[in-house]
Amino acid sequence: MYRPEPLLPSPSVSAIDRSHDWNSSARALASGDQLLVTDLYSTGLNTLAALRRLLESRHPDLRDFASEREFRGDYQRASQNLLAPIKSQQLALDKAPEIGWFGELYRDCVDFLLPYPQIQGLNSSWQWYVKGIEIPVLHRRLFPFYGTYFPTRFDHLELFDNWLQNYTGPRELACDVGTGCGVLSLQLAQAGFARIIATDSNTNAVESVRRELVRHPPGCEVELLEADLFAPRGEQLELIVFNPPWLRGVARSPIDEAIYYDDTLFERFFDLARSRIAAEGRLVLLFSNLQLSADSATPHPIQQELESGGRFLLVDHKKRQVQKASAKTRRRKRDPTNEFVELWELAPANSC
Ligand SMILES: C[S@@+](CC[C@H](N)C(=O)[O-])C[C@H]1O[C@@H](n2cnc3c(N)ncnc32)[C@H](O)[C@@H]1O
């Protein structure tokens, strides 16, 4: 299972507690020293707040995109130098939150350290896992496992829901490529599909959906697979759905693979999809204009396929303006005014 890498205690790490000046600790972190918090969880949070202030003062024009990116890079690097101790599957600090992931993901480790940002990520993820995320199109909550992508905006899911309501094709077998926390598979189950194959290349996502299916059996057969795009072999598919990563870039961790696509992903996807789709089948992709609005020189991968791939033809294209994320789960402060989500329905080229 994917987890933040545990670090071994080391004599080169200096201990800090509430008696230390947060600003001087922040300066030490920024210059590359590693510090270990030894008393209160809040000592670490206050030190990170001081680090943020210090780095903000070094990047005064945060409205400028390049400067903001530099600030974020500096903060990410320096904050990794602040460490917390974990002993016997508990954060060994006073007034620390309960994070059940230590018991789930670190059974093989007794005494180790983790950088504070990873602890914060584990903590948020545990809260989401315990409380669940309300998914309006499913009329219920999903409980994403650590390291699994889950939606915080729902416009694309509503587009898919509307599409499913008007879908008149067969409902025997669909494939949900890159299932994440399983939301599209559960929409397909809700729409009456008899069998669904759900794949993801991220082990944690597969575990997330496995738990979800145990928690709430969907009333149809769901075959879960850890796979690169498609199962290695199998029947022809009546419907293939894929909500791919929306930004071109480099994934540095399994969770990043939900966000960033490399130069080969769409070519490989369309090639395999063409060989797996039934003659009268449909391919549905959910996408957005995010990449295009960040960099208009990058080709839109679905338009590119339609213009020159020769494997699929356009059946329908719907788009919708994005609403603001819910305040509880908001991850980014993006202005959604010019952001659109898209649903692309394609058919294999020689069947039209
Ligand atoms: C944007 S998320 C969508 C998740 C989910 N389907 C949804 O709509 O919320 C993209 C998902 O595709 C998965 N993924 C990325 N590359 C993949 C690949 N080559 N094979 C299988 N899954 C992949 C990621 O791990 C992630 O779970």
Short mmCIF file of C-alpha atoms and ligand atoms in Angstrom, two decimals:
data_model
loop_
_atom_site.label_atom_id
_atom_site.label_comp_id
_atom_site.label_asym_id
_atom_site.label_seq_id
_atom_site.Cartn_x
_atom_site.Cartn_y
_atom_site.Cartn_z
CA MET A 1 0.00 0.00 0.00
CA TYR A 2 1.20 3.49 -0.77
CA ARG A 3 2.10 5.49 2.39
CA PRO A 4 4.44 8.35 3.35
CA GLU A 5 7.94 6.91 3.76
CA PRO A 6 8.78 6.36 7.46
CA LEU A 7 12.09 7.94 8.57
CA LEU A 8 14.41 6.53 11.20
CA PRO A 9 15.31 8.67 14.24
CA SER A 10 18.71 10.27 13.62
CA PRO A 11 21.20 12.14 15.85
CA SER A 12 21.49 14.90 13.22
CA VAL A 13 17.92 16.02 13.95
CA SER A 14 17.56 18.72 16.66
CA ALA A 15 14.69 18.51 19.13
CA ILE A 16 12.37 21.50 19.64
CA ASP A 17 9.50 22.16 22.03
CA ARG A 18 7.26 25.07 23.03
CA SER A 19 10.17 26.84 24.76
CA HIS A 20 11.86 27.40 21.39
CA ASP A 21 11.31 30.58 19.44
CA TRP A 22 9.08 29.67 16.46
CA ASN A 23 10.70 32.28 14.24
CA SER A 24 14.22 30.98 14.79
CA SER A 25 12.96 27.40 14.23
CA ALA A 26 11.38 28.61 10.98
CA ARG A 27 14.70 30.12 9.86
CA ALA A 28 16.47 26.84 10.65
CA LEU A 29 13.92 24.85 8.59
CA ALA A 30 14.27 27.25 5.68
CA SER A 31 18.03 26.83 5.71
CA GLY A 32 17.71 23.03 5.54
CA ASP A 33 18.03 21.91 9.19
CA GLN A 34 15.79 19.07 10.35
CA LEU A 35 13.87 19.66 13.59
CA LEU A 36 11.92 17.15 15.65
CA VAL A 37 8.93 18.33 17.70
CA THR A 38 8.96 16.63 21.10
CA ASP A 39 6.13 18.08 23.19
CA LEU A 40 2.84 19.40 21.78
CA TYR A 41 1.33 18.84 18.34
CA SER A 42 0.63 22.59 18.29
CA THR A 43 4.36 23.38 18.63
CA GLY A 44 4.74 21.97 15.12
CA LEU A 45 1.72 23.85 13.78
CA ASN A 46 2.98 27.14 15.24
CA THR A 47 6.43 26.53 13.76
CA LEU A 48 4.89 25.90 10.33
CA ALA A 49 2.83 29.10 10.64
CA ALA A 50 6.06 31.00 11.41
CA LEU A 51 7.73 29.34 8.41
CA ARG A 52 4.86 30.44 6.17
CA ARG A 53 5.18 34.05 7.42
CA LEU A 54 8.95 33.96 6.90
CA LEU A 55 8.67 32.68 3.32
CA GLU A 56 5.82 35.06 2.51
CA SER A 57 8.06 37.93 3.56
CA ARG A 58 10.68 36.62 1.09
CA HIS A 59 8.10 36.49 -1.76
CA PRO A 60 6.15 39.72 -1.29
CA ASP A 61 4.26 39.60 -4.61
CA LEU A 62 2.19 36.46 -4.14
CA ARG A 63 -0.37 37.63 -6.71
CA ASP A 64 2.26 37.02 -9.37
CA PHE A 65 1.96 33.40 -10.63
CA ALA A 66 5.73 32.72 -10.80
CA SER A 67 6.35 34.20 -7.37
CA GLU A 68 3.49 32.22 -5.84
CA ARG A 69 4.83 29.01 -7.38
CA GLU A 70 8.29 29.73 -6.00
CA PHE A 71 6.81 30.41 -2.56
CA ARG A 72 4.89 27.12 -2.63
CA GLY A 73 8.02 25.23 -3.71
CA ASP A 74 10.08 26.79 -0.92
CA TYR A 75 7.38 26.09 1.67
CA GLN A 76 7.00 22.49 0.51
CA ARG A 77 10.75 21.87 0.72
CA ALA A 78 11.33 23.58 4.07
CA SER A 79 8.24 22.17 5.81
CA GLN A 80 9.45 18.61 5.08
CA ASN A 81 12.28 19.34 7.52
CA LEU A 82 9.90 19.52 10.46
CA LEU A 83 9.40 16.04 11.87
CA ALA A 84 7.05 14.35 14.33
CA PRO A 85 7.62 11.10 16.27
CA ILE A 86 5.31 8.08 15.92
CA LYS A 87 5.51 5.37 18.55
CA SER A 88 3.41 2.20 18.66
CA GLN A 89 1.10 3.45 15.88
CA GLN A 90 0.33 6.75 17.67
CA LEU A 91 1.56 10.28 17.16
CA ALA A 92 3.81 10.63 20.26
CA LEU A 93 2.90 14.28 20.95
CA ASP A 94 0.49 15.80 23.48
CA LYS A 95 -2.88 16.97 22.21
CA ALA A 96 -2.27 15.27 18.86
CA PRO A 97 -5.20 14.11 16.71
CA GLU A 98 -6.05 10.41 16.52
CA ILE A 99 -4.95 9.18 13.10
CA GLY A 100 -6.06 5.62 12.46
CA TRP A 101 -3.87 5.30 9.36
CA PHE A 102 -0.82 4.62 11.57
CA GLY A 103 -2.45 1.37 12.71
CA GLU A 104 -3.51 0.50 9.16
CA LEU A 105 -0.41 1.45 7.17
CA TYR A 106 2.53 1.11 9.58
CA ARG A 107 1.95 -2.22 11.35
CA ASP A 108 5.51 -3.18 10.46
CA CYS A 109 7.05 -0.02 12.06
CA VAL A 110 7.33 0.58 15.80
CA ASP A 111 9.20 3.82 16.24
CA PHE A 112 9.71 6.24 13.38
CA LEU A 113 9.43 9.85 12.23
CA LEU A 114 7.34 11.56 9.58
CA PRO A 115 7.47 15.09 8.18
CA TYR A 116 4.69 17.35 9.48
CA PRO A 117 3.09 17.93 6.05
CA GLN A 118 2.63 14.16 5.68
CA ILE A 119 1.11 14.01 9.16
CA GLN A 120 -1.29 16.78 8.19
CA GLY A 121 -2.18 14.88 5.00
CA LEU A 122 -2.74 11.66 6.95
CA ASN A 123 -4.86 13.56 9.47
CA SER A 124 -7.14 15.16 6.84
CA SER A 125 -7.42 11.88 5.00
CA TRP A 126 -8.42 10.07 8.22
CA GLN A 127 -11.13 12.67 8.91
CA TRP A 128 -12.52 12.19 5.38
CA TYR A 129 -12.35 8.42 5.77
CA VAL A 130 -14.15 8.46 9.11
CA LYS A 131 -16.77 11.09 8.31
CA GLY A 132 -17.16 10.40 4.60
CA ILE A 133 -17.69 12.78 1.71
CA GLU A 134 -21.27 13.44 0.64
CA ILE A 135 -21.62 12.71 -3.10
CA PRO A 136 -24.88 14.32 -4.28
CA VAL A 137 -25.34 12.17 -7.43
CA LEU A 138 -25.12 9.02 -5.28
CA HIS A 139 -27.27 10.43 -2.44
CA ARG A 140 -24.78 9.01 0.03
CA ARG A 141 -21.28 9.33 1.41
CA LEU A 142 -18.10 7.70 0.19
CA PHE A 143 -15.22 6.97 2.57
CA PRO A 144 -11.97 7.36 0.58
CA PHE A 145 -8.99 5.30 1.68
CA TYR A 146 -5.67 7.12 2.21
CA GLY A 147 -4.01 8.19 -1.04
CA THR A 148 -7.19 7.88 -3.11
CA TYR A 149 -8.57 10.66 -5.29
CA PHE A 150 -12.11 11.76 -4.48
CA PRO A 151 -14.21 14.53 -6.04
CA THR A 152 -14.78 17.81 -4.24
CA ARG A 153 -16.74 19.34 -7.11
CA PHE A 154 -19.59 17.51 -8.70
CA ASP A 155 -20.41 19.21 -12.01
CA HIS A 156 -18.76 16.49 -14.11
CA LEU A 157 -20.57 13.80 -12.12
CA GLU A 158 -23.88 15.57 -12.77
CA LEU A 159 -23.07 15.71 -16.49
CA PHE A 160 -22.45 11.96 -16.39
CA ASP A 161 -25.60 11.36 -14.37
CA ASN A 162 -27.70 13.25 -16.99
CA TRP A 163 -25.98 11.34 -19.76
CA LEU A 164 -26.76 8.02 -18.05
CA GLN A 165 -30.42 8.99 -17.67
CA ASN A 166 -30.68 9.42 -21.45
CA TYR A 167 -28.57 6.38 -22.32
CA THR A 168 -30.55 3.79 -24.28
CA GLY A 169 -27.81 1.22 -25.02
CA PRO A 170 -27.30 -2.18 -23.37
CA ARG A 171 -26.53 -2.31 -19.64
CA GLU A 172 -24.76 -5.67 -19.37
CA LEU A 173 -21.09 -4.74 -19.08
CA ALA A 174 -19.29 -1.43 -18.50
CA CYS A 175 -15.71 -0.59 -17.63
CA ASP A 176 -14.74 2.27 -15.30
CA VAL A 177 -11.09 3.05 -16.04
CA GLY A 178 -9.28 4.84 -13.18
CA THR A 179 -12.07 4.25 -10.68
CA GLY A 180 -10.54 6.34 -7.83
CA CYS A 181 -12.94 6.08 -4.90
CA GLY A 182 -15.43 4.28 -7.16
CA VAL A 183 -17.91 7.06 -7.84
CA LEU A 184 -18.48 6.40 -11.57
CA SER A 185 -18.85 2.65 -10.95
CA LEU A 186 -21.47 3.39 -8.34
CA GLN A 187 -23.27 5.71 -10.77
CA LEU A 188 -23.23 2.87 -13.32
CA ALA A 189 -24.59 0.47 -10.68
CA GLN A 190 -27.29 3.00 -9.80
CA ALA A 191 -28.17 3.19 -13.53
CA GLY A 192 -28.80 -0.57 -13.61
CA PHE A 193 -25.64 -2.00 -15.20
CA ALA A 194 -25.39 -5.74 -14.50
CA ARG A 195 -21.58 -5.99 -14.46
CA ILE A 196 -18.87 -3.40 -14.01
CA ILE A 197 -15.13 -3.81 -14.34
CA ALA A 198 -13.37 -1.10 -12.31
CA THR A 199 -9.63 -0.58 -12.68
CA ASP A 200 -7.03 1.70 -11.17
CA SER A 201 -3.26 1.75 -11.25
CA ASN A 202 -3.19 3.01 -7.65
CA THR A 203 -3.34 0.15 -5.07
CA ASN A 204 -4.90 2.47 -2.48
CA ALA A 205 -7.78 3.32 -4.83
CA VAL A 206 -8.48 -0.37 -5.38
CA GLU A 207 -8.49 -0.88 -1.59
CA SER A 208 -10.80 2.14 -1.22
CA VAL A 209 -13.37 0.68 -3.61
CA ARG A 210 -13.00 -2.82 -2.11
CA ARG A 211 -13.97 -1.40 1.30
CA GLU A 212 -16.78 0.65 -0.22
CA LEU A 213 -18.28 -2.43 -1.84
CA VAL A 214 -18.19 -4.29 1.48
CA ARG A 215 -19.73 -1.32 3.30
CA HIS A 216 -22.51 -0.89 0.73
CA PRO A 217 -22.93 -3.87 -1.60
CA PRO A 218 -24.05 -2.29 -4.90
CA GLY A 219 -26.55 -4.93 -6.09
CA CYS A 220 -24.56 -5.76 -9.22
CA GLU A 221 -21.28 -7.48 -9.96
CA VAL A 222 -18.22 -5.22 -9.64
CA GLU A 223 -14.89 -6.72 -10.65
CA LEU A 224 -12.04 -4.68 -9.19
CA LEU A 225 -8.58 -4.76 -10.68
CA GLU A 226 -5.28 -3.03 -10.07
CA ALA A 227 -4.26 -2.46 -13.70
CA ASP A 228 -2.71 -0.02 -16.09
CA LEU A 229 -5.86 1.27 -17.85
CA PHE A 230 -7.59 -2.03 -18.78
CA ALA A 231 -7.63 -5.61 -17.58
CA PRO A 232 -5.07 -7.56 -19.65
CA ARG A 233 -7.86 -9.44 -21.51
CA GLY A 234 -11.60 -9.87 -21.44
CA GLU A 235 -14.88 -9.45 -23.26
CA GLN A 236 -15.79 -6.58 -25.55
CA LEU A 237 -17.12 -3.66 -23.54
CA GLU A 238 -20.45 -1.95 -24.22
CA LEU A 239 -19.51 1.16 -22.32
CA ILE A 240 -16.12 2.48 -21.25
CA VAL A 241 -16.00 5.48 -18.92
CA PHE A 242 -12.85 7.37 -17.96
CA ASN A 243 -12.41 10.48 -15.89
CA PRO A 244 -8.68 10.90 -16.58
CA PRO A 245 -6.21 13.30 -14.99
CA TRP A 246 -6.94 16.80 -16.26
CA LEU A 247 -3.48 18.40 -16.23
CA ARG A 248 -0.41 17.59 -18.28
CA GLY A 249 2.58 17.11 -15.99
CA VAL A 250 4.73 14.78 -13.97
CA ALA A 251 3.15 12.57 -11.30
CA ARG A 252 5.47 12.19 -8.31
CA SER A 253 3.21 9.92 -6.24
CA PRO A 254 0.24 7.61 -6.86
CA ILE A 255 -2.20 10.33 -5.82
CA ASP A 256 -0.59 12.69 -8.35
CA GLU A 257 -1.55 10.20 -11.06
CA ALA A 258 -5.13 11.31 -10.54
CA ILE A 259 -4.14 14.88 -11.42
CA TYR A 260 -1.35 14.72 -14.04
CA TYR A 261 -1.20 12.86 -17.35
CA ASP A 262 2.02 12.20 -19.23
CA ASP A 263 2.50 12.35 -23.00
CA THR A 264 1.66 8.67 -23.49
CA LEU A 265 -1.52 8.23 -21.43
CA PHE A 266 -4.19 9.27 -23.96
CA GLU A 267 -2.53 7.57 -26.92
CA ARG A 268 -2.31 4.32 -24.95
CA PHE A 269 -5.84 4.73 -23.66
CA PHE A 270 -7.45 5.31 -27.08
CA ASP A 271 -5.47 2.48 -28.61
CA LEU A 272 -6.52 -0.04 -25.96
CA ALA A 273 -10.07 1.31 -25.79
CA ARG A 274 -10.44 0.81 -29.54
CA SER A 275 -9.39 -2.82 -29.23
CA ARG A 276 -11.74 -3.47 -26.28
CA ILE A 277 -14.90 -1.62 -27.21
CA ALA A 278 -17.87 -3.50 -28.70
CA ALA A 279 -18.83 -2.56 -32.27
CA GLU A 280 -21.88 -0.57 -31.10
CA GLY A 281 -20.21 0.48 -27.85
CA ARG A 282 -19.73 3.93 -26.40
CA LEU A 283 -16.75 5.64 -24.84
CA VAL A 284 -17.45 8.42 -22.35
CA LEU A 285 -14.68 10.72 -21.14
CA LEU A 286 -15.03 13.41 -18.51
CA PHE A 287 -12.57 16.23 -18.94
CA SER A 288 -12.14 19.96 -18.40
CA ASN A 289 -10.57 23.05 -19.92
CA LEU A 290 -8.12 23.41 -16.98
CA GLN A 291 -5.01 22.48 -18.96
CA LEU A 292 -6.03 24.59 -21.93
CA SER A 293 -6.63 27.65 -19.78
CA ALA A 294 -3.21 27.20 -18.08
CA ASP A 295 -1.38 26.64 -21.40
CA SER A 296 -3.21 27.13 -24.68
CA ALA A 297 -0.32 25.54 -26.64
CA THR A 298 -0.99 22.05 -25.23
CA PRO A 299 -3.36 20.17 -27.54
CA HIS A 300 -6.65 18.98 -26.09
CA PRO A 301 -6.06 15.18 -26.01
CA ILE A 302 -9.64 14.24 -26.92
CA GLN A 303 -9.94 16.74 -29.75
CA GLN A 304 -6.56 15.55 -30.97
CA GLU A 305 -7.82 11.96 -31.06
CA LEU A 306 -10.92 13.02 -32.98
CA GLU A 307 -8.93 15.07 -35.47
CA SER A 308 -6.12 12.65 -36.19
CA GLY A 309 -6.43 9.39 -34.20
CA GLY A 310 -8.80 7.70 -36.66
CA ARG A 311 -10.10 5.35 -33.97
CA PHE A 312 -13.20 7.16 -32.65
CA LEU A 313 -15.90 9.54 -33.87
CA LEU A 314 -17.72 12.17 -31.88
CA VAL A 315 -21.30 11.34 -30.91
CA ASP A 316 -21.93 14.12 -28.41
CA HIS A 317 -20.08 16.79 -26.44
CA LYS A 318 -21.57 18.56 -23.43
CA LYS A 319 -19.98 21.13 -21.19
CA ARG A 320 -20.91 22.95 -18.04
CA GLN A 321 -19.43 25.78 -16.00
CA VAL A 322 -17.86 24.69 -12.69
CA GLN A 323 -19.41 25.71 -9.36
CA LYS A 324 -17.28 26.63 -6.35
CA ALA A 325 -15.98 23.69 -4.25
CA SER A 326 -17.68 23.06 -0.94
CA ALA A 327 -15.94 25.02 1.83
CA LYS A 328 -15.39 21.82 3.85
CA THR A 329 -13.29 20.04 1.27
CA ARG A 330 -11.89 22.91 -0.79
CA ARG A 331 -8.35 22.03 -1.88
CA ARG A 332 -7.53 24.90 -4.19
CA LYS A 333 -8.41 28.53 -4.32
CA ARG A 334 -8.98 28.50 -8.07
CA ASP A 335 -11.48 30.94 -9.50
CA PRO A 336 -13.99 28.69 -11.29
CA THR A 337 -15.50 31.52 -13.42
CA ASN A 338 -13.90 30.33 -16.66
CA GLU A 339 -13.61 26.69 -15.79
CA PHE A 340 -15.70 24.14 -17.68
CA VAL A 341 -16.15 20.44 -17.32
CA GLU A 342 -16.81 18.40 -20.43
CA LEU A 343 -18.44 15.08 -21.28
CA TRP A 344 -17.31 13.50 -24.55
CA GLU A 345 -19.28 10.59 -25.99
CA LEU A 346 -17.40 8.73 -28.73
CA ALA A 347 -18.15 5.69 -30.86
CA PRO A 348 -15.62 3.39 -32.55
CA ALA A 349 -14.84 4.82 -35.97
CA ASN A 350 -16.03 2.02 -38.25
CA SER A 351 -19.40 1.55 -36.52
CA CYS A 352 -20.99 4.87 -37.51
C1 LIG B 1 -9.30 12.17 -11.91
S1 LIG B 1 -9.21 10.63 -11.09
C2 LIG B 1 -10.88 10.06 -11.32
C3 LIG B 1 -11.33 9.07 -10.27
C4 LIG B 1 -12.79 8.67 -10.36
N1 LIG B 1 -13.06 7.93 -11.57
C5 LIG B 1 -13.68 9.90 -10.29
O1 LIG B 1 -14.30 10.22 -11.31
O2 LIG B 1 -13.72 10.55 -9.23
C6 LIG B 1 -8.25 9.64 -12.21
C7 LIG B 1 -8.04 8.21 -11.71
O3 LIG B 1 -7.35 7.50 -12.75
C8 LIG B 1 -6.34 6.72 -12.16
N2 LIG B 1 -5.31 6.47 -13.18
C9 LIG B 1 -4.39 7.34 -13.69
N3 LIG B 1 -3.62 6.73 -14.61
C10 LIG B 1 -4.08 5.46 -14.70
C11 LIG B 1 -3.71 4.32 -15.47
N4 LIG B 1 -2.70 4.37 -16.35
N5 LIG B 1 -4.40 3.16 -15.30
C12 LIG B 1 -5.41 3.08 -14.41
N6 LIG B 1 -5.81 4.13 -13.64
C13 LIG B 1 -5.15 5.29 -13.78
C14 LIG B 1 -5.84 7.53 -10.99
O4 LIG B 1 -5.18 6.72 -10.04
C15 LIG B 1 -7.17 8.12 -10.47
O5 LIG B 1 -7.77 7.27 -9.52
#
